[in-house]
Amino acid sequence: MSLVFVETIPYNSISSLLRKVAYGLATTCVLGTAVYIGYSVASPDNHSSKRYRNPELNDEIEKVVSSLKLNDEQLKHIMHCLEEEMNAGLSSETHKQATIKMFPSFVRHIPDGTERGQVLALDLGGTNFRVLSIKLRGNSHIELTSKIFLVPQSAMIGDGKRLFRHLVECLAEFMKKEHLLQSGICYPLGFTFSFPCKQESLASARLTTWTKGFSCADVINEDVVKLLQDAIDEKGINVKCAALVNDTVGTLMACAYKEPATSIGLILGTGTNACYIEDLDKVGTWNGDHDEPKQVIINMEWGAFGDNGCLNHIRTKYDEEVDLSSINPGQQTFEKMISGMYMGEIVRLIILDLLQRELLFLGHRDTYGDYKTPIYNRGGFYTKFVSTVETDEGIKFSNTRRVLEDIGIRNPTFDDCVIVQHICRQVSKRAARLAGAGLAVLINRMGKPTVTIGVDGSLYRYHPRFKRNMERSMEGLVNKDFKFKFALSDDGSGKGAALVACVAAHNAPELLTKHTREIIDDKTSEANSD
Ligand code: ADP
Ligand code: MG
């Protein structure tokens, strides 16, 4: 074509024309190459092409992820709402309608490390059920043996009597193994029961509602201590339940045994909840005495924050879906945005949404156009995966790849890994910032110059960034005059119940056939004489 074109052109124009053609060809080549490269990079079928696409820049994904972001102003507003709800829960006039129940725990003395005795404890948390034997040596030293037992699904949703019989069977098995089934000694037992209970005394508490997947019949409004003691007596074992505590209270107590500045107990496990030390004159629902110390530990039951709709403006469609498919829709709004039982599920729903909109796992359909992955099934992405994915630093993504391969995504692309990690980070960061805002309310309210927050729960323990993200959010929210720090409480919820039971038993020796303090003293003198 170019030759024909040249023939029609006068001779003196040829050299300049050839130059133009050469330029034209060169330009076409360059443009062609550029277009080819551009196409390759943009091509939806080419995996290596998506390598350096940054999800921050992908509008669709970023829109989803930014719906999870909470700035300091939003958190301050949430703090304000939380404090109002707390006051409503504490006031006798508004307690009934209040969403956060703010139950007085009847625990008023914080341990100082001198407590002594041998005590048993049961810790029913939601996922784990543990039986513990605890020796308090009186020098801030605790010796502990424990065993984890399974609570079968059938016992979680069956008849209440069956659940308590199961707990007692486990207790008896443990005592047998530990040679504690001796006659003549009655062991005090502390029961950590981590469900909302209206406490009527240290050893009497009525369940107000089941949470965390439990829904046994004939337990709501019943005295849980009595149900447990009936099952113990039926089994005929030498145990007396001396105290029921919430796991938050247990955690606070166990931390305080080592670190007296502990004034908050926090749970970040299957569920989330917190307790703190409140002045008696702010507890309108308190019916007990006003002797020293004029304080009581309040079990907030903060998981229910938002159940009146006050958090709706920050909830996403994924939160709504998690709620609707739970066994307690409309309840535990705050908990469902924070805790281990729900975090993996929120991540799963986001991944599923992106997958269905063809923004993730491209090229992973089979010949029928289907994906074979548990991402389609409820519970198909565990919260522990969130921790694993976030453990990856840098661009290798070895853990993320392992998790994705575990859920059937073979050879995930670099981008798949980046996006999944981005989602996990934002979901867990939102949870940490919300929990941090809750803690900031408590620290500002108590007004103590230094506060230690005792924490228990697998989410806090194993997630690589949860603590850091909570601390960061709190830095902008806690009054600058107050210092705070976290203390991981090993087995705190169980140990704390034992501590409370030990103190209760010592204060009421008629509770026991033989004072367990003597057991400790006997063993100590035996050891000394050896
Ligand atoms: P419980 O709530 O029964 O006292 P845990 O404190 O052990 O028990 O919490 C169990 C919950 O912690 C599980 O529901 C799970 O969601 C979450 N979890 C378990 N392992 C991890 C992990 N590695 N990272 C984050 N969360 C985890
Ligand atoms: Mg627990």
Coordinates of C-alpha atoms and ligand atoms in Angstrom, one line a residue:
M1 CA 0.0 0.0 0.0
S2 CA 2.7 2.4 0.9
L3 CA 4.4 1.8 -2.6
V4 CA 1.2 2.8 -4.5
F5 CA 1.0 5.8 -2.3
V6 CA 4.7 6.7 -3.1
E7 CA 4.1 6.4 -6.9
T8 CA 1.5 9.1 -6.8
I9 CA 3.8 11.5 -4.9
P10 CA 6.3 13.9 -6.6
Y11 CA 9.9 12.9 -6.5
N12 CA 11.2 15.8 -4.4
S13 CA 8.7 14.9 -1.7
I14 CA 9.9 11.3 -1.5
S15 CA 12.7 11.6 0.9
S16 CA 10.7 13.6 3.4
L17 CA 7.8 11.1 2.8
L18 CA 10.0 8.1 3.5
R19 CA 11.1 9.7 6.7
K20 CA 7.5 10.2 7.7
V21 CA 6.7 6.6 6.8
A22 CA 9.6 5.4 8.9
Y23 CA 8.4 7.5 11.8
G24 CA 4.9 6.3 11.2
L25 CA 6.0 2.6 11.3
A26 CA 8.1 3.2 14.3
T27 CA 5.2 4.9 16.1
T28 CA 2.9 2.1 15.1
C29 CA 5.3 -0.4 16.5
V30 CA 5.7 1.4 19.7
L31 CA 2.0 2.0 20.0
G32 CA 1.2 -1.6 19.0
T33 CA 3.6 -2.9 21.6
A34 CA 2.1 -0.5 24.2
V35 CA -1.4 -1.6 23.3
Y36 CA -0.3 -5.2 23.6
I37 CA 1.3 -4.7 26.9
G38 CA -1.7 -2.7 28.1
Y39 CA -4.0 -5.4 27.0
S40 CA -1.9 -8.1 28.7
V41 CA -2.0 -6.2 31.9
A42 CA -5.7 -5.6 31.7
S43 CA -6.6 -9.0 30.3
P44 CA -9.1 -10.7 32.7
D45 CA -7.8 -14.1 31.5
N46 CA -4.2 -13.6 32.3
H47 CA -3.2 -14.4 35.9
S48 CA 0.2 -12.9 36.0
S49 CA -1.4 -9.7 34.7
K50 CA -3.2 -9.0 38.0
R51 CA 0.0 -9.2 39.9
Y52 CA 0.5 -5.6 40.8
R53 CA -3.0 -4.5 41.0
N54 CA -3.5 -2.8 44.3
P55 CA -6.8 -3.6 45.9
E56 CA -6.8 -0.1 47.6
L57 CA -7.2 1.2 44.0
N58 CA -9.9 -1.2 43.1
D59 CA -13.0 0.8 43.6
E60 CA -15.5 -2.1 44.0
I61 CA -13.3 -3.8 46.6
E62 CA -12.4 -0.6 48.4
K63 CA -16.1 0.4 48.6
V64 CA -16.8 -2.9 50.5
V65 CA -13.7 -2.6 52.7
S66 CA -14.2 1.1 53.5
S67 CA -17.7 0.3 54.9
L68 CA -15.8 -1.3 57.7
K69 CA -13.6 1.7 58.6
L70 CA -14.4 3.7 61.7
N71 CA -12.7 7.0 62.4
D72 CA -12.1 8.6 65.8
E73 CA -15.1 10.8 65.5
Q74 CA -17.4 7.8 64.9
L75 CA -15.8 6.0 67.8
K76 CA -16.3 9.0 70.1
H77 CA -20.0 9.0 69.2
I78 CA -20.2 5.3 69.9
M79 CA -18.4 5.9 73.3
H80 CA -21.0 8.5 74.2
C81 CA -23.9 6.1 73.3
L82 CA -22.2 3.3 75.3
E83 CA -22.0 5.4 78.4
E84 CA -25.6 6.4 78.2
E85 CA -26.6 2.7 77.8
M86 CA -24.4 1.9 80.8
N87 CA -26.1 4.5 83.0
A88 CA -29.5 3.1 81.9
G89 CA -28.4 -0.4 82.9
L90 CA -27.2 0.8 86.3
S91 CA -30.3 2.8 87.1
S92 CA -33.2 0.9 88.8
E93 CA -35.7 3.0 86.9
T94 CA -34.4 2.1 83.4
H95 CA -32.6 -1.2 84.1
K96 CA -35.5 -3.3 82.8
Q97 CA -35.5 -1.7 79.3
A98 CA -31.8 -1.2 79.1
T99 CA -29.9 -3.2 76.5
I100 CA -26.7 -3.4 78.5
K101 CA -27.7 -5.1 81.8
M102 CA -24.7 -3.9 84.0
F103 CA -25.2 -6.8 86.5
P104 CA -23.6 -6.3 89.9
S105 CA -21.4 -9.4 90.4
F106 CA -21.5 -9.4 94.2
V107 CA -17.8 -9.6 94.1
R108 CA -16.4 -6.5 96.0
H109 CA -13.1 -7.5 97.3
I110 CA -10.2 -7.7 94.9
P111 CA -7.7 -10.4 95.8
D112 CA -4.3 -9.3 97.1
G113 CA -2.4 -12.5 96.6
T114 CA -2.6 -13.8 100.2
E115 CA -5.6 -16.1 99.5
R116 CA -5.0 -19.8 100.2
G117 CA -6.8 -23.0 99.6
Q118 CA -7.5 -25.8 97.2
V119 CA -10.5 -25.2 95.1
L120 CA -12.2 -26.7 92.0
A121 CA -13.5 -24.6 89.1
L122 CA -15.7 -25.2 86.0
D123 CA -15.3 -22.8 83.1
L124 CA -18.1 -22.9 80.5
G125 CA -17.1 -20.3 78.0
G126 CA -19.0 -21.1 74.8
T127 CA -16.5 -23.1 72.9
N128 CA -14.4 -24.7 75.6
F129 CA -15.4 -26.4 78.8
R130 CA -12.7 -26.8 81.3
V131 CA -12.5 -28.4 84.7
L132 CA -9.7 -27.1 86.9
S133 CA -8.1 -27.9 90.2
I134 CA -6.4 -24.9 91.7
K135 CA -4.1 -24.5 94.7
L136 CA -3.6 -21.0 96.0
R137 CA -0.4 -20.9 98.0
G138 CA -1.0 -17.5 99.5
N139 CA 2.0 -15.8 97.9
S140 CA 0.5 -14.7 94.6
H141 CA 1.4 -18.2 93.4
I142 CA -1.2 -20.5 91.8
E143 CA -0.8 -24.1 90.9
L144 CA -3.2 -25.4 88.4
T145 CA -4.2 -28.7 86.7
S146 CA -7.0 -28.7 84.2
K147 CA -8.6 -30.6 81.5
I148 CA -10.7 -29.5 78.5
F149 CA -13.8 -31.4 77.7
L150 CA -16.1 -31.2 74.7
V151 CA -19.7 -30.0 75.1
P152 CA -21.5 -31.9 72.3
Q153 CA -23.8 -29.8 70.1
S154 CA -26.8 -32.0 71.3
A155 CA -26.0 -30.8 74.9
M156 CA -25.8 -27.2 73.9
I157 CA -29.3 -27.1 72.5
G158 CA -31.0 -30.0 74.3
D159 CA -32.6 -30.2 77.7
G160 CA -31.0 -28.1 80.4
K161 CA -30.8 -31.0 82.9
R162 CA -28.8 -32.9 80.3
L163 CA -26.3 -30.0 79.9
F164 CA -25.7 -29.9 83.7
R165 CA -25.4 -33.6 84.0
H166 CA -22.8 -33.6 81.2
L167 CA -20.8 -30.9 83.0
V168 CA -20.9 -32.9 86.3
E169 CA -19.9 -36.2 84.5
C170 CA -16.8 -34.3 83.2
L171 CA -16.1 -33.0 86.7
A172 CA -16.4 -36.4 88.3
E173 CA -14.1 -37.9 85.6
F174 CA -11.5 -35.2 86.3
M175 CA -11.7 -35.6 90.1
K176 CA -11.2 -39.3 89.8
K177 CA -8.1 -38.9 87.7
E178 CA -6.8 -36.3 90.2
H179 CA -7.6 -38.5 93.2
L180 CA -10.0 -35.9 94.6
L181 CA -13.0 -38.2 95.1
Q182 CA -12.2 -38.6 98.8
S183 CA -14.9 -38.8 101.5
G184 CA -14.7 -36.3 104.4
I185 CA -13.6 -33.4 102.2
C186 CA -15.9 -31.2 100.4
Y187 CA -14.3 -29.1 97.8
P188 CA -15.6 -25.6 97.1
L189 CA -16.2 -25.0 93.5
G190 CA -16.2 -21.8 91.5
F191 CA -18.4 -21.9 88.4
T192 CA -17.5 -19.6 85.6
F193 CA -20.6 -19.4 83.6
S194 CA -20.2 -16.9 80.7
F195 CA -23.8 -16.2 79.8
P196 CA -25.9 -13.2 80.9
C197 CA -27.1 -13.9 84.4
K198 CA -28.8 -11.7 87.0
Q199 CA -26.8 -12.4 90.1
E200 CA -28.8 -12.6 93.3
S201 CA -25.9 -13.5 95.6
L202 CA -22.5 -14.9 95.0
A203 CA -23.9 -18.4 94.7
S204 CA -27.2 -17.7 93.0
A205 CA -27.7 -16.3 89.6
R206 CA -30.6 -16.6 87.1
L207 CA -29.9 -16.9 83.4
T208 CA -31.5 -14.1 81.4
T209 CA -30.8 -15.3 77.9
W210 CA -28.6 -17.9 76.1
T211 CA -25.9 -16.6 73.7
K212 CA -23.1 -18.0 71.7
G213 CA -25.0 -20.9 70.1
F214 CA -26.5 -22.3 73.4
S215 CA -30.2 -22.7 73.7
C216 CA -31.0 -25.4 76.3
A217 CA -34.6 -25.7 77.4
D218 CA -35.7 -24.9 81.0
V219 CA -32.7 -22.8 82.1
I220 CA -33.8 -19.2 81.4
N221 CA -34.9 -17.6 84.7
E222 CA -33.6 -20.5 86.6
D223 CA -30.9 -20.4 89.3
V224 CA -27.9 -21.8 87.4
V225 CA -26.0 -22.6 90.6
K226 CA -28.9 -24.7 91.9
L227 CA -29.2 -26.6 88.6
L228 CA -25.4 -27.4 88.8
Q229 CA -25.6 -28.3 92.5
D230 CA -28.6 -30.6 91.9
A231 CA -26.6 -32.4 89.2
I232 CA -23.6 -32.7 91.6
D233 CA -25.8 -34.1 94.4
E234 CA -27.4 -36.5 92.0
K235 CA -24.0 -37.8 91.1
G236 CA -23.1 -37.9 94.8
I237 CA -19.7 -36.2 94.6
N238 CA -18.0 -34.2 97.3
V239 CA -18.3 -30.7 95.9
K240 CA -20.2 -27.5 96.9
C241 CA -20.6 -24.7 94.4
A242 CA -19.6 -21.7 96.4
A243 CA -19.7 -19.0 93.7
L244 CA -20.8 -18.3 90.2
V245 CA -18.8 -15.7 88.3
N246 CA -18.9 -14.4 84.9
D247 CA -15.7 -15.1 82.9
T248 CA -14.9 -11.3 82.8
V249 CA -15.0 -11.2 86.6
G250 CA -12.9 -14.3 86.9
T251 CA -10.4 -12.8 84.6
L252 CA -10.2 -9.6 86.5
M253 CA -9.8 -11.5 89.8
A254 CA -7.1 -13.8 88.5
C255 CA -5.1 -10.8 87.1
A256 CA -5.6 -8.8 90.3
Y257 CA -4.1 -11.8 92.3
K258 CA -0.8 -11.0 90.6
E259 CA -1.3 -7.3 89.7
P260 CA -3.5 -5.3 92.1
A261 CA -4.0 -2.4 89.7
T262 CA -6.3 -4.6 87.6
S263 CA -9.7 -2.9 87.4
I264 CA -11.1 -4.2 84.1
G265 CA -11.7 -7.7 83.0
L266 CA -12.1 -8.3 79.2
I267 CA -13.1 -11.3 77.2
L268 CA -12.3 -11.7 73.6
G269 CA -13.1 -15.3 72.8
T270 CA -16.2 -16.9 71.4
G271 CA -18.0 -13.9 72.7
T272 CA -17.0 -10.5 74.1
N273 CA -17.8 -8.9 77.4
A274 CA -16.2 -6.7 80.0
C275 CA -16.4 -6.0 83.7
Y276 CA -15.0 -3.1 85.8
I277 CA -15.0 -1.8 89.3
E278 CA -17.8 0.6 89.9
D279 CA -18.6 2.9 92.9
L280 CA -21.6 1.6 94.8
D281 CA -23.3 5.0 94.7
K282 CA -23.5 4.8 90.9
V283 CA -25.2 1.4 91.0
G284 CA -28.9 2.1 91.4
T285 CA -29.8 -1.5 91.2
W286 CA -27.6 -2.5 94.2
N287 CA -29.7 -3.9 97.1
G288 CA -26.8 -5.1 99.3
D289 CA -25.0 -3.3 102.1
H290 CA -22.9 -0.2 101.6
D291 CA -20.0 -1.2 103.8
E292 CA -16.4 -0.8 102.8
P293 CA -15.2 -1.2 100.2
K294 CA -17.9 0.9 98.6
Q295 CA -17.4 -0.7 95.2
V296 CA -18.6 -3.8 93.3
I297 CA -17.5 -5.4 90.1
I298 CA -20.1 -4.8 87.4
N299 CA -20.5 -7.5 84.7
M300 CA -21.5 -5.2 81.8
E301 CA -22.8 -7.8 79.3
W302 CA -21.6 -5.3 76.7
G303 CA -22.2 -7.8 73.9
A304 CA -25.8 -6.6 73.8
F305 CA -24.7 -3.0 73.1
G306 CA -26.5 -1.9 69.9
D307 CA -29.5 -4.2 70.3
N308 CA -31.7 -1.1 70.4
G309 CA -30.5 0.0 67.0
C310 CA -27.9 2.6 68.2
L311 CA -25.1 0.9 66.1
N312 CA -27.2 0.5 63.0
H313 CA -25.4 3.3 61.2
I314 CA -22.1 1.5 61.3
R315 CA -23.4 -2.0 60.5
T316 CA -22.8 -3.4 57.1
K317 CA -25.0 -5.8 55.0
Y318 CA -22.6 -8.5 56.1
D319 CA -23.3 -7.8 59.8
E320 CA -27.0 -8.0 59.1
E321 CA -26.6 -11.3 57.4
V322 CA -24.5 -12.7 60.2
D323 CA -27.2 -11.6 62.6
L324 CA -30.1 -13.0 60.6
S325 CA -28.5 -16.4 60.3
S326 CA -27.6 -16.6 64.0
I327 CA -29.8 -18.4 66.5
N328 CA -30.4 -15.1 68.3
P329 CA -31.3 -12.5 65.6
G330 CA -31.5 -8.9 66.9
Q331 CA -29.4 -9.8 70.0
Q332 CA -25.7 -9.3 70.8
T333 CA -25.1 -6.7 68.2
F334 CA -21.7 -5.4 69.6
E335 CA -20.6 -9.0 70.1
K336 CA -21.4 -10.0 66.6
M337 CA -19.1 -7.2 65.3
I338 CA -16.2 -8.2 67.5
S339 CA -15.9 -11.7 68.8
G340 CA -14.4 -15.0 67.6
M341 CA -17.7 -16.7 66.9
Y342 CA -18.6 -14.2 64.2
M343 CA -15.4 -12.7 62.8
G344 CA -14.6 -15.5 60.4
E345 CA -18.2 -15.5 59.2
I346 CA -18.1 -11.8 58.4
V347 CA -14.9 -12.4 56.4
R348 CA -16.5 -15.3 54.6
L349 CA -19.6 -13.2 53.6
I350 CA -17.3 -10.5 52.2
I351 CA -15.2 -13.0 50.3
L352 CA -18.4 -14.7 49.0
D353 CA -19.8 -11.3 47.8
L354 CA -16.5 -10.4 46.0
L355 CA -16.4 -13.9 44.5
Q356 CA -19.9 -13.7 43.2
R357 CA -19.2 -10.3 41.7
E358 CA -16.1 -11.7 40.0
L359 CA -13.7 -9.6 41.9
L360 CA -11.9 -12.5 43.6
F361 CA -10.6 -16.0 42.8
L362 CA -10.9 -15.5 39.0
G363 CA -10.1 -18.6 37.1
H364 CA -11.1 -21.0 39.9
R365 CA -14.4 -22.1 38.4
D366 CA -14.6 -25.7 37.4
T367 CA -15.9 -26.8 34.0
Y368 CA -19.5 -26.3 35.1
G369 CA -18.7 -22.8 36.2
D370 CA -18.9 -23.6 39.9
Y371 CA -16.5 -23.0 42.7
K372 CA -15.8 -26.0 45.0
T373 CA -15.1 -24.2 48.3
P374 CA -16.6 -24.1 51.8
I375 CA -16.9 -20.3 51.3
Y376 CA -20.4 -21.1 50.2
N377 CA -21.3 -22.7 53.5
R378 CA -22.0 -21.0 56.8
G379 CA -19.0 -21.2 59.1
G380 CA -16.8 -22.1 56.1
F381 CA -14.1 -19.6 57.1
Y382 CA -12.8 -20.0 60.7
T383 CA -11.8 -17.0 62.8
K384 CA -8.5 -18.7 63.4
F385 CA -7.9 -18.3 59.6
V386 CA -8.1 -14.6 60.1
S387 CA -5.2 -14.8 62.5
T388 CA -3.2 -17.0 60.2
V389 CA -3.8 -14.8 57.2
E390 CA -2.7 -11.7 59.2
T391 CA 0.4 -13.4 60.4
D392 CA 1.8 -12.9 56.9
E393 CA 4.2 -10.0 56.5
G394 CA 5.6 -9.0 53.2
I395 CA 4.6 -10.4 49.8
K396 CA 5.2 -14.1 50.2
F397 CA 1.8 -14.9 51.7
S398 CA 2.7 -18.4 52.6
N399 CA 0.1 -18.6 55.4
T400 CA -2.6 -17.0 53.3
R401 CA -1.9 -19.4 50.5
R402 CA -2.2 -22.3 52.9
V403 CA -5.5 -21.0 54.3
L404 CA -6.9 -20.5 50.8
E405 CA -5.7 -23.9 49.7
D406 CA -7.4 -25.3 52.8
I407 CA -10.7 -23.9 51.5
G408 CA -10.3 -25.3 48.1
I409 CA -8.7 -22.3 46.2
R410 CA -5.8 -24.0 44.6
N411 CA -2.9 -21.8 43.4
P412 CA -4.4 -18.6 44.5
T413 CA -2.9 -15.5 42.7
F414 CA -0.9 -12.9 44.4
D415 CA -3.9 -10.6 44.2
D416 CA -6.2 -13.1 45.7
C417 CA -3.9 -13.2 48.7
V418 CA -3.6 -9.4 48.9
I419 CA -7.3 -9.0 48.8
V420 CA -8.2 -11.7 51.3
Q421 CA -5.6 -10.3 53.7
H422 CA -6.9 -6.8 53.3
I423 CA -10.4 -8.0 54.2
C424 CA -9.2 -9.9 57.2
R425 CA -7.3 -6.9 58.4
Q426 CA -10.2 -4.5 58.1
V427 CA -12.7 -6.8 59.8
S428 CA -10.4 -7.5 62.7
K429 CA -9.3 -3.9 63.0
R430 CA -12.9 -2.7 63.2
A431 CA -13.5 -5.3 66.0
A432 CA -10.4 -4.1 67.8
R433 CA -11.3 -0.4 67.5
L434 CA -14.8 -1.1 68.8
A435 CA -13.5 -3.0 71.8
G436 CA -10.9 -0.3 72.3
A437 CA -13.6 2.4 72.3
G438 CA -15.5 0.4 75.0
L439 CA -12.5 0.1 77.2
A440 CA -11.8 3.9 76.8
V441 CA -15.2 4.6 78.2
L442 CA -14.4 2.5 81.3
I443 CA -10.9 4.0 81.8
N444 CA -12.2 7.6 81.5
R445 CA -15.1 6.8 83.8
M446 CA -13.1 5.2 86.6
G447 CA -10.6 8.0 86.6
K448 CA -7.8 5.9 88.0
P449 CA -4.3 7.1 87.0
T450 CA -3.2 3.6 86.0
V451 CA -5.4 0.7 85.0
T452 CA -4.4 -2.8 84.1
I453 CA -6.9 -4.6 81.9
G454 CA -6.9 -8.4 82.4
V455 CA -7.8 -10.1 79.2
D456 CA -8.7 -13.7 78.4
G457 CA -9.9 -15.4 75.2
S458 CA -8.4 -17.0 72.2
L459 CA -9.1 -14.1 69.8
Y460 CA -6.9 -11.8 72.0
R461 CA -4.4 -14.5 72.6
Y462 CA -3.8 -15.7 69.1
H463 CA -4.7 -12.8 66.8
P464 CA -1.4 -11.1 65.8
R465 CA -2.7 -7.5 65.7
F466 CA -5.7 -7.3 67.9
K467 CA -4.0 -5.9 70.9
R468 CA -2.0 -3.4 68.9
N469 CA -5.1 -2.2 67.1
M470 CA -7.0 -1.8 70.4
E471 CA -4.1 0.1 71.9
R472 CA -3.9 2.4 68.9
S473 CA -7.6 3.2 68.9
M474 CA -7.4 3.8 72.7
E475 CA -4.6 6.3 72.3
G476 CA -6.9 8.7 70.6
L477 CA -9.8 8.1 73.0
V478 CA -8.5 7.7 76.5
N479 CA -8.0 10.9 78.6
K480 CA -4.3 11.7 78.4
D481 CA -4.0 11.7 82.3
F482 CA -4.7 8.0 82.5
K483 CA -2.3 5.2 81.7
F484 CA -3.4 1.7 80.8
K485 CA -1.9 -1.6 80.0
F486 CA -3.1 -5.1 79.1
A487 CA -2.2 -8.2 81.0
L488 CA -3.0 -11.6 79.4
S489 CA -4.6 -13.7 82.0
D490 CA -3.6 -17.3 81.5
D491 CA -6.6 -19.5 82.4
G492 CA -7.9 -16.3 84.0
S493 CA -11.6 -17.1 83.8
G494 CA -11.2 -20.4 85.6
K495 CA -8.6 -19.3 88.1
G496 CA -10.7 -16.2 89.1
A497 CA -13.8 -18.3 89.8
A498 CA -11.6 -20.5 92.0
L499 CA -10.4 -17.4 93.8
V500 CA -13.9 -16.1 94.5
A501 CA -15.0 -19.6 95.6
C502 CA -11.9 -19.8 97.9
V503 CA -12.7 -16.5 99.6
A504 CA -16.4 -17.4 99.8
A505 CA -15.6 -20.7 101.4
H506 CA -13.3 -19.2 103.9
N507 CA -15.9 -16.7 104.9
A508 CA -18.5 -19.4 105.3
P509 CA -16.7 -22.5 106.8
E510 CA -20.1 -24.1 107.5
L511 CA -20.3 -24.5 103.7
L512 CA -17.6 -27.2 103.9
T513 CA -17.1 -30.5 105.8
K514 CA -13.4 -29.7 106.1
H515 CA -11.8 -26.4 105.6
T516 CA -9.8 -26.7 102.4
R517 CA -7.3 -24.3 103.7
E518 CA -6.2 -27.0 106.1
I519 CA -5.6 -29.2 103.1
I520 CA -3.1 -26.7 101.7
D521 CA -1.6 -26.3 105.2
D522 CA -1.3 -30.1 105.6
K523 CA 0.3 -30.5 102.3
T524 CA 2.7 -27.6 102.9
S525 CA 3.8 -29.0 106.3
E526 CA 4.2 -32.5 104.7
A527 CA 6.4 -30.9 102.1
N528 CA 8.3 -29.0 104.7
S529 CA 8.9 -32.1 106.8
D530 CA 10.2 -34.2 103.9
Ligands
ADP1 P1 -14.3 -19.6 75.2 O1 -15.0 -18.5 74.5 O2 -15.1 -20.9 75.2 O3 -13.9 -19.3 76.6 P2 -11.9 -19.2 73.8 O4 -11.5 -18.1 74.6 O5 -10.8 -20.3 73.5 O6 -13.0 -20.0 74.4 O7 -12.4 -18.7 72.4 C1 -12.8 -19.6 71.4 C2 -13.0 -18.7 70.2 O8 -11.8 -18.1 69.8 C3 -13.4 -19.6 69.0 O9 -14.8 -19.4 68.8 C4 -12.7 -19.0 67.9 O10 -13.6 -18.2 67.1 C5 -11.7 -18.1 68.4 N1 -10.3 -18.6 68.1 C6 -9.8 -19.8 68.3 N2 -8.5 -19.8 67.8 C7 -8.3 -18.6 67.3 C8 -7.2 -18.0 66.7 N3 -6.0 -18.7 66.4 N4 -7.3 -16.7 66.3 C9 -8.4 -16.0 66.5 N5 -9.5 -16.5 67.1 C10 -9.4 -17.8 67.5
MG2 MG -13.2 -18.4 78.2

